[in-house]
Short mmCIF file of C-alpha atoms in Angstrom, two decimals:
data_model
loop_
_atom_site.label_atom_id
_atom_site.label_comp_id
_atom_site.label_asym_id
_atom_site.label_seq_id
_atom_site.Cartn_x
_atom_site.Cartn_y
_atom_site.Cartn_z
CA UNK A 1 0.00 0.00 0.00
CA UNK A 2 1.26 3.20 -1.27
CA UNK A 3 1.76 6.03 1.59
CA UNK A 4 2.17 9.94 1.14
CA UNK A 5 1.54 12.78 3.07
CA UNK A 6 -1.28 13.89 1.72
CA UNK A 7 -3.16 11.22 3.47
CA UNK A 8 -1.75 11.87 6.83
CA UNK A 9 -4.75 12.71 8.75
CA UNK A 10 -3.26 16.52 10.00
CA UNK A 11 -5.40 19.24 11.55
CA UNK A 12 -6.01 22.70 9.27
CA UNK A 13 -4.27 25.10 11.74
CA UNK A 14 -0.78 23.65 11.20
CA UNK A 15 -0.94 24.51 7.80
CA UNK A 16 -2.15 28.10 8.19
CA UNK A 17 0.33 28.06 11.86
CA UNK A 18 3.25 28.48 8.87
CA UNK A 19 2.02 31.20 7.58
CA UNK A 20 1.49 32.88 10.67
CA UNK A 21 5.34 32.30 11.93
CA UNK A 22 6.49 33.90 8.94
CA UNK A 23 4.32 36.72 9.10
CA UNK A 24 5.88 37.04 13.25
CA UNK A 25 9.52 36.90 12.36
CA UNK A 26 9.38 39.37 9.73
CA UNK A 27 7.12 42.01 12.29
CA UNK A 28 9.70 41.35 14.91
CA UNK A 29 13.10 41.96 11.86
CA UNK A 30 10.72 45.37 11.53
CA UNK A 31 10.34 46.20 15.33
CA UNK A 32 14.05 45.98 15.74
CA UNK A 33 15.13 47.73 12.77
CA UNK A 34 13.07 50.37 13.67
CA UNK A 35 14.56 50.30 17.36
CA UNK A 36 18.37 50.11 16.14
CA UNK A 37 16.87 53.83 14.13
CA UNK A 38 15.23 55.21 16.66
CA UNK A 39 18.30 54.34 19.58
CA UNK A 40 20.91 55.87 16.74
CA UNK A 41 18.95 59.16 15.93
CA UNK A 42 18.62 59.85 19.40
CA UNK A 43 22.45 59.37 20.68
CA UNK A 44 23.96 62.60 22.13
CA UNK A 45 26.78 64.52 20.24
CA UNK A 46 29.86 65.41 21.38
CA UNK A 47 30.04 68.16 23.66
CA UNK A 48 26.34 68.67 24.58
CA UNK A 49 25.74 65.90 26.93
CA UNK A 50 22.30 65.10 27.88
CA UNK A 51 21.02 67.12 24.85
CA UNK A 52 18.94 64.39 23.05
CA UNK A 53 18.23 65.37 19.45
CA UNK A 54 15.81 62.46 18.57
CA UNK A 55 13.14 62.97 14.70
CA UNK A 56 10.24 63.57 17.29
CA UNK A 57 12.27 66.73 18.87
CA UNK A 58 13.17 67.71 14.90
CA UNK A 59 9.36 67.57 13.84
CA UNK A 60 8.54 69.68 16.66
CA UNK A 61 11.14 72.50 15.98
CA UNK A 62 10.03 72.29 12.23
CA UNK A 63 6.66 72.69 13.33
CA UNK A 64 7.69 75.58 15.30
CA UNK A 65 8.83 77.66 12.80
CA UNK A 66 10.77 77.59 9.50
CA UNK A 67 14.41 79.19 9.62
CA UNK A 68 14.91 81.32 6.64
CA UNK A 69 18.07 82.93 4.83
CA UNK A 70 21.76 83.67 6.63
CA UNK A 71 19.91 82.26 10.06
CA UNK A 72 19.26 79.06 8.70
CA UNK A 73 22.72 78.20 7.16
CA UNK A 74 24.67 79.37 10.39
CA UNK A 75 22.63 77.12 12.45
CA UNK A 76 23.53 74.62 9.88
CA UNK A 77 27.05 75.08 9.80
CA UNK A 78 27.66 75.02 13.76
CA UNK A 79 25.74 72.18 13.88
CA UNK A 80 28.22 70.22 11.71
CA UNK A 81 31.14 71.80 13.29
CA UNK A 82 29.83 70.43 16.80
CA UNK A 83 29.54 67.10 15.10
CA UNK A 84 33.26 66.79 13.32
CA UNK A 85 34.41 68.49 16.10
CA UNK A 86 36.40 66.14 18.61
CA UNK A 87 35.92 65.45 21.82
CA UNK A 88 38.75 65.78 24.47
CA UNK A 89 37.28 65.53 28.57
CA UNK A 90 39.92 64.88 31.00
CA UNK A 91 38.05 66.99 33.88
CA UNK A 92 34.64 67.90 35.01
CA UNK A 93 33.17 71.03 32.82
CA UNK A 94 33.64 73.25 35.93
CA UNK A 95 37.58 72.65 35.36
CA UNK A 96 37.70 73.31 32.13
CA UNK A 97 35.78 76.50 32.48
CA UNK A 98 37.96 77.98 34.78
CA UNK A 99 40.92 76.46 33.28
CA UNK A 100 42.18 74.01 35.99
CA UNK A 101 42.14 70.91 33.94
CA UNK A 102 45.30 68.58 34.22
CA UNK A 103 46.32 69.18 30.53
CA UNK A 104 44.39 72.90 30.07
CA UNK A 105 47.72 74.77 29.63
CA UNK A 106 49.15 72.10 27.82
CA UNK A 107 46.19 72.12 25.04
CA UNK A 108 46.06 75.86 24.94
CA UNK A 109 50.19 76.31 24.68
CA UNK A 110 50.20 78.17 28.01
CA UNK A 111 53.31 79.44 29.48
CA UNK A 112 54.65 78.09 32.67
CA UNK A 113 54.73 80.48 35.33
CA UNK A 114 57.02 82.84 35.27
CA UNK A 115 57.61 83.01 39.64
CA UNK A 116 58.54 79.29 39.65
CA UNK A 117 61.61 78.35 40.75
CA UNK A 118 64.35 77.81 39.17
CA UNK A 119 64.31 73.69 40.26
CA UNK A 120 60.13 73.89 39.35
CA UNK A 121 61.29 75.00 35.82
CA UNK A 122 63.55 72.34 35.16
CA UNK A 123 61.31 69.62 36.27
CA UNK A 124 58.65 70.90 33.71
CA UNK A 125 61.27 70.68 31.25
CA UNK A 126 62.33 67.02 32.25
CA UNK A 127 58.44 65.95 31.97
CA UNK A 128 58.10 67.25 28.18
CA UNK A 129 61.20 65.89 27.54
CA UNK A 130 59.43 62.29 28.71
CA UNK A 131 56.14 63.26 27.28
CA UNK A 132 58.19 63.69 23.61
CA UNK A 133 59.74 60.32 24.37
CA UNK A 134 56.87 58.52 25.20
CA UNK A 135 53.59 59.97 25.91
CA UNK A 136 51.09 62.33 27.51
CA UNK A 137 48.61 60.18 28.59
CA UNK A 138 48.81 59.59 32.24
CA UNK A 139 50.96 62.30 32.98
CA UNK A 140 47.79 64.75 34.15
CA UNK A 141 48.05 64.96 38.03
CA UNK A 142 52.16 65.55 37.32
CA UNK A 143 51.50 68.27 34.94
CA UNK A 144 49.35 69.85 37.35
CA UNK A 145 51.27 69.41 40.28
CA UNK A 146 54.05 71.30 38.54
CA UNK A 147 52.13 74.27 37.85
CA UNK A 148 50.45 74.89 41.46
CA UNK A 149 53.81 73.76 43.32
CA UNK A 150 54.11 77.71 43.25
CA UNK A 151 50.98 78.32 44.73
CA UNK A 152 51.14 75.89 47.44
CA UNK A 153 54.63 77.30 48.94
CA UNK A 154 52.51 80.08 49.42
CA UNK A 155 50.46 78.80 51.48
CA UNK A 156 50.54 77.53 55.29
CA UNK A 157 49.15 74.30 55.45
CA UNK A 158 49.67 70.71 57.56
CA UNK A 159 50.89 69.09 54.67
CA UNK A 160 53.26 71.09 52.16
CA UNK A 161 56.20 68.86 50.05
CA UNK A 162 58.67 71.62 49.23
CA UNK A 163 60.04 70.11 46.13
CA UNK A 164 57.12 67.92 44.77
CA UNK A 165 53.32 67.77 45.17
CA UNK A 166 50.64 65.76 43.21
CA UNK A 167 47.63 66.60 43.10
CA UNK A 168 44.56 64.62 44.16
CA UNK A 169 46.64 62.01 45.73
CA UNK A 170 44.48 60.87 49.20
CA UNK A 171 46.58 60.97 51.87
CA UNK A 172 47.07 60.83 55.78
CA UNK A 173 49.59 61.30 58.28
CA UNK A 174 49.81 57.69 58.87
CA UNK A 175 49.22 54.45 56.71
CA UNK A 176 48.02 51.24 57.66
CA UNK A 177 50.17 47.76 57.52
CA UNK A 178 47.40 47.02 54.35
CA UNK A 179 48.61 49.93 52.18
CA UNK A 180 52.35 47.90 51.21
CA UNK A 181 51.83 44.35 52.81
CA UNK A 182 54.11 42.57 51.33
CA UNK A 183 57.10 44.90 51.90
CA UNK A 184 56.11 45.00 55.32
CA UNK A 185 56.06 40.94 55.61
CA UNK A 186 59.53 40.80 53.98
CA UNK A 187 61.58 43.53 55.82
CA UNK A 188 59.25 42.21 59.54
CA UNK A 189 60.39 38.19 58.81
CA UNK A 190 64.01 39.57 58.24
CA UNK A 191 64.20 41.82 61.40
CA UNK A 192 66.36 39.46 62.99
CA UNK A 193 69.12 39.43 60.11
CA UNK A 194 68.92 43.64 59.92
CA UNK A 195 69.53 44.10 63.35
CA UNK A 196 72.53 42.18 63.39
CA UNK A 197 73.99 43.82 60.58
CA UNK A 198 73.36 47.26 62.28
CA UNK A 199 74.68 46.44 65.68
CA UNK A 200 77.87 44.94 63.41
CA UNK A 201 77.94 48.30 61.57
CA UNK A 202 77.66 50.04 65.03
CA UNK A 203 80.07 48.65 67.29
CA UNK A 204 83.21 49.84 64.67
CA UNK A 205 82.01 53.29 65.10
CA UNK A 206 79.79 56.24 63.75
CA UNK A 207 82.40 58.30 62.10
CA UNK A 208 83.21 59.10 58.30
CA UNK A 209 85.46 56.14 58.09
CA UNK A 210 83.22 53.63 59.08
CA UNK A 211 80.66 54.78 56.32
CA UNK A 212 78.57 56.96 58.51
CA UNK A 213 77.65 60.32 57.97
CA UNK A 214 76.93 62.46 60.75
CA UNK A 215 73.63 64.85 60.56
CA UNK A 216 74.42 67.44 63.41
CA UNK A 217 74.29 67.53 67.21
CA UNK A 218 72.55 65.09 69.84
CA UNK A 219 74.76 61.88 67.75
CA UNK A 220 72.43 61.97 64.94
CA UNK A 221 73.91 60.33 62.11
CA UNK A 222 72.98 57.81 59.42
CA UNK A 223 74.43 54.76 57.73
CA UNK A 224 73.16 55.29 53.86
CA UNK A 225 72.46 52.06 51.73
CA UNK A 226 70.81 54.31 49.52
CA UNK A 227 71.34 57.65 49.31
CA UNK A 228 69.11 59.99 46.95
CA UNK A 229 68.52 56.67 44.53
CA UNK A 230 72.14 55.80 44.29
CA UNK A 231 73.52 52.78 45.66
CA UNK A 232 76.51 53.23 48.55
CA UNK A 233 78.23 50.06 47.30
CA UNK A 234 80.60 50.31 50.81
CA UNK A 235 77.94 50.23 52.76
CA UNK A 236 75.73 47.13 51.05
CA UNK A 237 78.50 44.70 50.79
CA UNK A 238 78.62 45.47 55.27
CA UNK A 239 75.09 44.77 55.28
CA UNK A 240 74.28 42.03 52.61
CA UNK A 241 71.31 40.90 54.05
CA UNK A 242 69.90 44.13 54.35
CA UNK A 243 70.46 45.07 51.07
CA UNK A 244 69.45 41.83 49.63
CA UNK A 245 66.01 42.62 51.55
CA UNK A 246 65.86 46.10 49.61
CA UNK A 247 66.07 44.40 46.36
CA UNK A 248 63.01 41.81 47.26
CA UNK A 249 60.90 44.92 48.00
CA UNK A 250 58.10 45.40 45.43
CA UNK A 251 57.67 49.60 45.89
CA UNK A 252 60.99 50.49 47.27
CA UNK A 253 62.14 53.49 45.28
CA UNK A 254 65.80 53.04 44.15
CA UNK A 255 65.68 54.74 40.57
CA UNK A 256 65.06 58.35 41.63
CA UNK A 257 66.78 60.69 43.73
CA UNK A 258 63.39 60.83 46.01
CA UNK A 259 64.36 57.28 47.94
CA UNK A 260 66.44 56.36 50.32
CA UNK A 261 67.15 53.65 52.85
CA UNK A 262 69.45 53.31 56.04
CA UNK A 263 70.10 53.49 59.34
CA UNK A 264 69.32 56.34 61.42
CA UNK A 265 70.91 56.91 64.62
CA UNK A 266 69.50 59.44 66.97
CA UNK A 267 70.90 60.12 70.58
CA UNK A 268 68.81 60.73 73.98
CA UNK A 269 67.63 63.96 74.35
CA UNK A 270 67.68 65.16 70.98
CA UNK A 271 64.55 67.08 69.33
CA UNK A 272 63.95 67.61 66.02
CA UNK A 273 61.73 70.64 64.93
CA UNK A 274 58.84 70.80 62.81
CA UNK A 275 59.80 70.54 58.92
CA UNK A 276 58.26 68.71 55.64
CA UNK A 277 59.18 66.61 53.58
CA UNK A 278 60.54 66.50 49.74
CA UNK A 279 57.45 65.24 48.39
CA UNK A 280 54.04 63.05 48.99
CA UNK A 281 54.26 60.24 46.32
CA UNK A 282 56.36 58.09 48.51
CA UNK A 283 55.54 56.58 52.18
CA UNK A 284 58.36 55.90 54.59
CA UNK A 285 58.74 52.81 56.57
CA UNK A 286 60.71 52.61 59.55
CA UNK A 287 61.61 49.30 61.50
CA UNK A 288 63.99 48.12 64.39
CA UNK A 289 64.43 49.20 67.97
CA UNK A 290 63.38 52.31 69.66
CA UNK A 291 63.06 54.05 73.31
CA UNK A 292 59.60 53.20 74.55
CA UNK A 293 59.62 57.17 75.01
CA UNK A 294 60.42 58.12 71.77
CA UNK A 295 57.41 59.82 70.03
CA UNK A 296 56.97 60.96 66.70
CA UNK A 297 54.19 63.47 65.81
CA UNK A 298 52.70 63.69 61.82
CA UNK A 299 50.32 66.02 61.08
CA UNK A 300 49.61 66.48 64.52
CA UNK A 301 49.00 62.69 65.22
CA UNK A 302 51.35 61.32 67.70
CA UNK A 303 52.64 57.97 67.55
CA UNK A 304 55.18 55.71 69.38
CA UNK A 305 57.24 52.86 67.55
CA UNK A 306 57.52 49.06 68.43
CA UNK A 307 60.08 47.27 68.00
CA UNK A 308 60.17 44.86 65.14
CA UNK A 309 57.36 46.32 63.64
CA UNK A 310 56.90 48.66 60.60
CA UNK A 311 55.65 52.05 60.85
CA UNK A 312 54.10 53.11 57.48
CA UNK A 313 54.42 57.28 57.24
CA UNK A 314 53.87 60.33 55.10
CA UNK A 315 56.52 62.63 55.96
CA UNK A 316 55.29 65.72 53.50
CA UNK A 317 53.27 66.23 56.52
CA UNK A 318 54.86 68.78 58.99
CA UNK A 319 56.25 66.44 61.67
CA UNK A 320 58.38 66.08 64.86
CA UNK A 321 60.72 63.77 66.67
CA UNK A 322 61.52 64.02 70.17
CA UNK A 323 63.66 61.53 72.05
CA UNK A 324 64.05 62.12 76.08
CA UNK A 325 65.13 58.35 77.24
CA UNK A 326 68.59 57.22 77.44
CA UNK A 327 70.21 55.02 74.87
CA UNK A 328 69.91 55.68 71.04
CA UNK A 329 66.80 55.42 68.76
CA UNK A 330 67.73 53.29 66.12
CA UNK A 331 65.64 52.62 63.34
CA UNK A 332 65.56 51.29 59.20
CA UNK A 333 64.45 54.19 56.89
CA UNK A 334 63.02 52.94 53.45
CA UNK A 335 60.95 55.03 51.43
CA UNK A 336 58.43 53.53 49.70
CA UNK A 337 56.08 54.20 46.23
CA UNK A 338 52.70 56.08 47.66
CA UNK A 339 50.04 53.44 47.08
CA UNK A 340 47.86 55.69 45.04
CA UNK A 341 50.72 56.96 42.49
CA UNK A 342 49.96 55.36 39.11
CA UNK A 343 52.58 52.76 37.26
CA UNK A 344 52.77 55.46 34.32
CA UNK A 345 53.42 58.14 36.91
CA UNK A 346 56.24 56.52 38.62
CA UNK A 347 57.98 55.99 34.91
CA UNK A 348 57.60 59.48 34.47
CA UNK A 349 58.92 60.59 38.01
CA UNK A 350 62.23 58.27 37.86
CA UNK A 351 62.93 60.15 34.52
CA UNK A 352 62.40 63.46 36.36
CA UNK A 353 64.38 62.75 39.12
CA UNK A 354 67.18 60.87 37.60
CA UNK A 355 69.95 60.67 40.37
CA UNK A 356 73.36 62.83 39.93
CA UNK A 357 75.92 59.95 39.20
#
């Protein structure tokens, strides 16, 4: 017996269910190509955020009224030349409009100011030198800081780097252990090893000849391992494990004249007045043994050290030692990347700050 499909016993509606299917998909092709026009005419342009200019709000101004003659064609004209126009935000509009953006002066061929100093001036120089080199981008907040480090010698404030600020870098007096972890970790678990190479270093003497370099009255002195980004070779190959501890730190700064590292030395009853530091892109870390009685005061914060433990600082903030116990304060000075100073921006700053050979 012969079969086909003609004599398959199917209802009516599958047949016309075919039709209907069909007739869906290609209502649904015309939905969406009528959303992808509608979403495209009604995208902002460049430089007039939140202005939606959709064919609804172009029927209405049509209806409106009818532009005629040199009116007409001007409006036409700006409007392309917002469109072709490009689009450069770095800043907020407020910025811009009173001309405090990161890279204002830079776009508009501004001069630098003409009361920096002599050391400011030089610095701007060494930072377009780098930007020719490599690039611009990232190099905003150092631009900036450049330009108001002027300004903010001027003023009389809690916090005031005399060589270097940048900008919009958060900061406080003191940091917590989270801020560098793992430096902290490495130069804690070698405590034992650095203060055996300092009491070494110590018992030949704290004169010139021994590597030290004395700092002024009340026996302060310090035993450099770094010195203004520079190695003291003398000094390393006396403390090996120290300096082999430098090298495993992630953030130390060793390629600019802004880090340093050693041993400072500071005898009982000494005092040390109120004065800033060089700039507020580095932290400095300071471990080993100290005077319960020792006190150090940031930004008006005081704060005691304990032995064998870091200390995590910001020294651009105006700060005091005073030491009143017997016995020397001893402690491991390493200076540190600031957390919140980008991987571009620390490029940029060695180049700057390239150490005198």
């Amino acid at each position: 017996m012969d079969w086909s499909i003609n004599t398959l016993p199917l209802p009516e509606y599958v047949e016309l269910g075919v039709h209907s299917l069909s007739g869906l998909l290609w209502t649904l092709l015309f939905l969406f190509l009528w959303h992808c026009y509608r979403i495209g005419s009604d995208l902002p342009i460049p430089g007039h955020a939140g202005k939606l200019k959709s064919s609804s709000r172009r029927s209405m101004i049509s209806r409106s009224g009818v532009c005629m003659g040199t009116k007409c064609s001007a409006r036409s004209k700006l409007s392309r030349s917002d469109q072709i126009a490009p689009f450069i935000s770095m800043e907020t509009a407020k910025d811009e409009e009173q001309g405090q953006g990161y890279l204002t002066p830079v776009l508009s061929h501004a001069l630098f100011p003409a009361q920096a100093s002599a050391e400011a001036k030089k610095l701007y120089a060494a930072l377009q030198e780098y930007a020719k080199r490599y690039s611009w981008v990232g190099m905003g907040r150092i631009h900036k800081g450049l330009r108001e480090q002027v300004r903010l010698n001027d003023l009389s404030t809690i916090q005031k780097p005399h060589l270097f600020f940048l900008p919009d870098v958060p900061s406080v007096p003191f940091f917590p252990r989270d801020a560098h972890r793992h430096d902290i970790e490495v130069l804690e678990a070698n405590y034992p090893a650095i203060l055996a190479e300092f009491q070494a270093v110590y018992q030949r003497g704290t004169d010139s000849k021994s590597g030290w370099t004395c700092l002024g009255p009340k026996s302060q002195a310090v035993f450099p391992l770094y010195s203004a980004g520079v190695c003291v070779a003398g000094n390393c190959r006396s403390c090996p494990s120290t300096y082999r501890t430098l090298l495993s730190l992630r953030t130390f700064i060793n390629s600019n004249s802004l880090g340093s590292a050693g041993f400072w030395l500071l005898g009982p009853g000494a005092i040390l007045g109120s004065s800033y530091g060089p700039t507020n892109t580095r932290l400095r870390c300071h471990l080993l043994q100290t005077p319960p009685s020792c006190e150090l005061v940031v930004g008006g914060e005081p704060q005691c050290w304990s032995e064998g433990h870091c200390l995590l600082l910001d020294d651009s903030f105006l700060h005091t030692i005073s030491h009143k116990e017997s016995g020397p304060r001893v402690i491991l000075s390493v200076d540190l990347w600031h957390p919140n100073v980008a991987a571009a921006e620390r490029q940029a700053l060695d180049y700057m700050f390239t150490p005198d050979l």
